[in-house]
PDB file of C-alpha atoms in Angstrom:
ATOM      1  CA  UNK A   1       6.068 -14.519   0.963  1.00 47.00           C
ATOM      2  CA  UNK A   2       8.244 -11.619   1.971  1.00 56.00           C
ATOM      3  CA  UNK A   3      10.278 -12.626   5.022  1.00 63.00           C
ATOM      4  CA  UNK A   4      10.117  -9.101   6.437  1.00 64.00           C
ATOM      5  CA  UNK A   5       6.363  -9.295   6.916  1.00 71.00           C
ATOM      6  CA  UNK A   6       5.588 -10.608  10.390  1.00 79.00           C
ATOM      7  CA  UNK A   7       2.478 -12.177  11.827  1.00 85.00           C
ATOM      8  CA  UNK A   8       0.458  -9.363  13.434  1.00 90.00           C
ATOM      9  CA  UNK A   9      -2.493 -11.284  14.869  1.00 93.00           C
ATOM     10  CA  UNK A  10      -3.116 -12.220  18.495  1.00 92.00           C
ATOM     11  CA  UNK A  11      -0.460 -10.240  20.340  1.00 90.00           C
ATOM     12  CA  UNK A  12      -0.592  -8.573  23.709  1.00 87.00           C
ATOM     13  CA  UNK A  13      -0.466  -5.604  23.442  1.00 88.00           C
ATOM     14  CA  UNK A  14      -2.412  -5.587  20.156  1.00 90.00           C
ATOM     15  CA  UNK A  15      -0.831  -4.583  16.887  1.00 91.00           C
ATOM     16  CA  UNK A  16      -0.444  -0.846  16.289  1.00 93.00           C
ATOM     17  CA  UNK A  17      -1.382   1.145  13.193  1.00 95.00           C
ATOM     18  CA  UNK A  18       2.325   1.794  12.599  1.00 95.00           C
ATOM     19  CA  UNK A  19       3.090  -1.942  12.567  1.00 93.00           C
ATOM     20  CA  UNK A  20       0.261  -2.541  10.099  1.00 95.00           C
ATOM     21  CA  UNK A  21       1.518   0.292   7.876  1.00 96.00           C
ATOM     22  CA  UNK A  22       5.100  -1.031   7.991  1.00 93.00           C
ATOM     23  CA  UNK A  23       3.951  -4.499   6.910  1.00 92.00           C
ATOM     24  CA  UNK A  24       1.792  -2.968   4.179  1.00 94.00           C
ATOM     25  CA  UNK A  25       4.720  -0.917   2.914  1.00 94.00           C
ATOM     26  CA  UNK A  26       6.897  -4.050   2.760  1.00 93.00           C
ATOM     27  CA  UNK A  27       4.175  -5.897   0.841  1.00 93.00           C
ATOM     28  CA  UNK A  28       3.701  -3.119  -1.721  1.00 95.00           C
ATOM     29  CA  UNK A  29       7.473  -2.790  -2.148  1.00 94.00           C
ATOM     30  CA  UNK A  30       7.725  -6.532  -2.761  1.00 92.00           C
ATOM     31  CA  UNK A  31       4.999  -6.723  -5.391  1.00 94.00           C
ATOM     32  CA  UNK A  32       6.156  -3.533  -7.168  1.00 94.00           C
ATOM     33  CA  UNK A  33       9.799  -4.534  -7.207  1.00 93.00           C
ATOM     34  CA  UNK A  34      11.223  -1.280  -5.879  1.00 90.00           C
ATOM     35  CA  UNK A  35      11.725   0.315  -2.487  1.00 88.00           C
ATOM     36  CA  UNK A  36      11.173   3.921  -3.508  1.00 91.00           C
ATOM     37  CA  UNK A  37       8.837   4.816  -6.366  1.00 94.00           C
ATOM     38  CA  UNK A  38       9.616   7.444  -8.960  1.00 95.00           C
ATOM     39  CA  UNK A  39       7.738  10.736  -8.725  1.00 96.00           C
ATOM     40  CA  UNK A  40       5.466   9.525 -11.527  1.00 96.00           C
ATOM     41  CA  UNK A  41       4.487   6.427  -9.508  1.00 96.00           C
ATOM     42  CA  UNK A  42       4.572   7.869  -5.998  1.00 96.00           C
ATOM     43  CA  UNK A  43       0.841   8.634  -5.729  1.00 97.00           C
ATOM     44  CA  UNK A  44      -0.175   5.146  -6.899  1.00 97.00           C
ATOM     45  CA  UNK A  45       2.407   3.533  -4.603  1.00 97.00           C
ATOM     46  CA  UNK A  46       1.247   5.459  -1.515  1.00 97.00           C
ATOM     47  CA  UNK A  47      -2.421   4.825  -2.361  1.00 98.00           C
ATOM     48  CA  UNK A  48      -1.671   1.099  -2.542  1.00 97.00           C
ATOM     49  CA  UNK A  49       0.058   1.210   0.853  1.00 97.00           C
ATOM     50  CA  UNK A  50      -2.988   2.997   2.328  1.00 98.00           C
ATOM     51  CA  UNK A  51      -5.415   0.464   0.824  1.00 98.00           C
ATOM     52  CA  UNK A  52      -3.403  -2.541   2.006  1.00 97.00           C
ATOM     53  CA  UNK A  53      -3.112  -0.973   5.480  1.00 97.00           C
ATOM     54  CA  UNK A  54      -6.863  -0.409   5.687  1.00 98.00           C
ATOM     55  CA  UNK A  55      -7.683  -3.936   4.517  1.00 98.00           C
ATOM     56  CA  UNK A  56      -5.131  -5.427   6.925  1.00 96.00           C
ATOM     57  CA  UNK A  57      -6.509  -3.451   9.864  1.00 96.00           C
ATOM     58  CA  UNK A  58     -10.052  -4.600   9.031  1.00 97.00           C
ATOM     59  CA  UNK A  59      -9.111  -8.260   8.876  1.00 96.00           C
ATOM     60  CA  UNK A  60      -7.014  -8.116  12.052  1.00 95.00           C
ATOM     61  CA  UNK A  61      -9.900  -6.487  13.955  1.00 93.00           C
ATOM     62  CA  UNK A  62     -12.392  -9.066  12.705  1.00 95.00           C
ATOM     63  CA  UNK A  63     -10.356 -12.210  13.467  1.00 94.00           C
ATOM     64  CA  UNK A  64     -11.178 -14.244  16.571  1.00 94.00           C
ATOM     65  CA  UNK A  65      -9.226 -16.886  18.465  1.00 94.00           C
ATOM     66  CA  UNK A  66      -9.378 -18.891  21.660  1.00 96.00           C
ATOM     67  CA  UNK A  67      -5.588 -19.123  21.824  1.00 94.00           C
ATOM     68  CA  UNK A  68      -3.809 -17.041  24.438  1.00 94.00           C
ATOM     69  CA  UNK A  69      -2.109 -13.890  23.115  1.00 93.00           C
ATOM     70  CA  UNK A  70       1.480 -14.301  21.960  1.00 92.00           C
ATOM     71  CA  UNK A  71       4.360 -12.493  23.622  1.00 90.00           C
ATOM     72  CA  UNK A  72       6.209 -10.146  21.249  1.00 87.00           C
ATOM     73  CA  UNK A  73       9.606 -10.773  22.817  1.00 89.00           C
ATOM     74  CA  UNK A  74       9.199 -14.557  22.660  1.00 90.00           C
ATOM     75  CA  UNK A  75       8.156 -14.425  19.018  1.00 87.00           C
ATOM     76  CA  UNK A  76      11.091 -12.130  18.179  1.00 86.00           C
ATOM     77  CA  UNK A  77      13.470 -14.582  19.860  1.00 92.00           C
ATOM     78  CA  UNK A  78      11.990 -17.460  17.823  1.00 90.00           C
ATOM     79  CA  UNK A  79      12.424 -15.479  14.587  1.00 86.00           C
ATOM     80  CA  UNK A  80      16.004 -14.649  15.526  1.00 91.00           C
ATOM     81  CA  UNK A  81      16.775 -18.313  16.264  1.00 93.00           C
ATOM     82  CA  UNK A  82      15.252 -19.442  12.939  1.00 90.00           C
ATOM     83  CA  UNK A  83      17.276 -16.793  11.083  1.00 88.00           C
ATOM     84  CA  UNK A  84      20.486 -17.836  12.831  1.00 92.00           C
ATOM     85  CA  UNK A  85      19.856 -21.449  11.855  1.00 91.00           C
ATOM     86  CA  UNK A  86      18.943 -20.533   8.288  1.00 89.00           C
ATOM     87  CA  UNK A  87      21.997 -18.306   7.754  1.00 90.00           C
ATOM     88  CA  UNK A  88      24.538 -20.358   9.713  1.00 87.00           C
ATOM     89  CA  UNK A  89      27.673 -20.966   7.687  1.00 70.00           C
TER      90      UNK A  89
END
């Protein structure tokens, strides 16, 4: 799994369309193997990002939970702590 893709479910405030698109872009970049497509592949690349974004938005809207919403700042701090531990020299 691409480490740049974050969990987007069950946050307060809810995930934004921009956050979904950013995660979708990271996913498509990862599976294609490049960060910027050539002109010949640009249309297919952008279409894939749009499709992944739409599917992600649908699933995030349809999910249900009884757990309390997560705090974005707390989760960011946890990610930062895990990264510091992982990359400690």
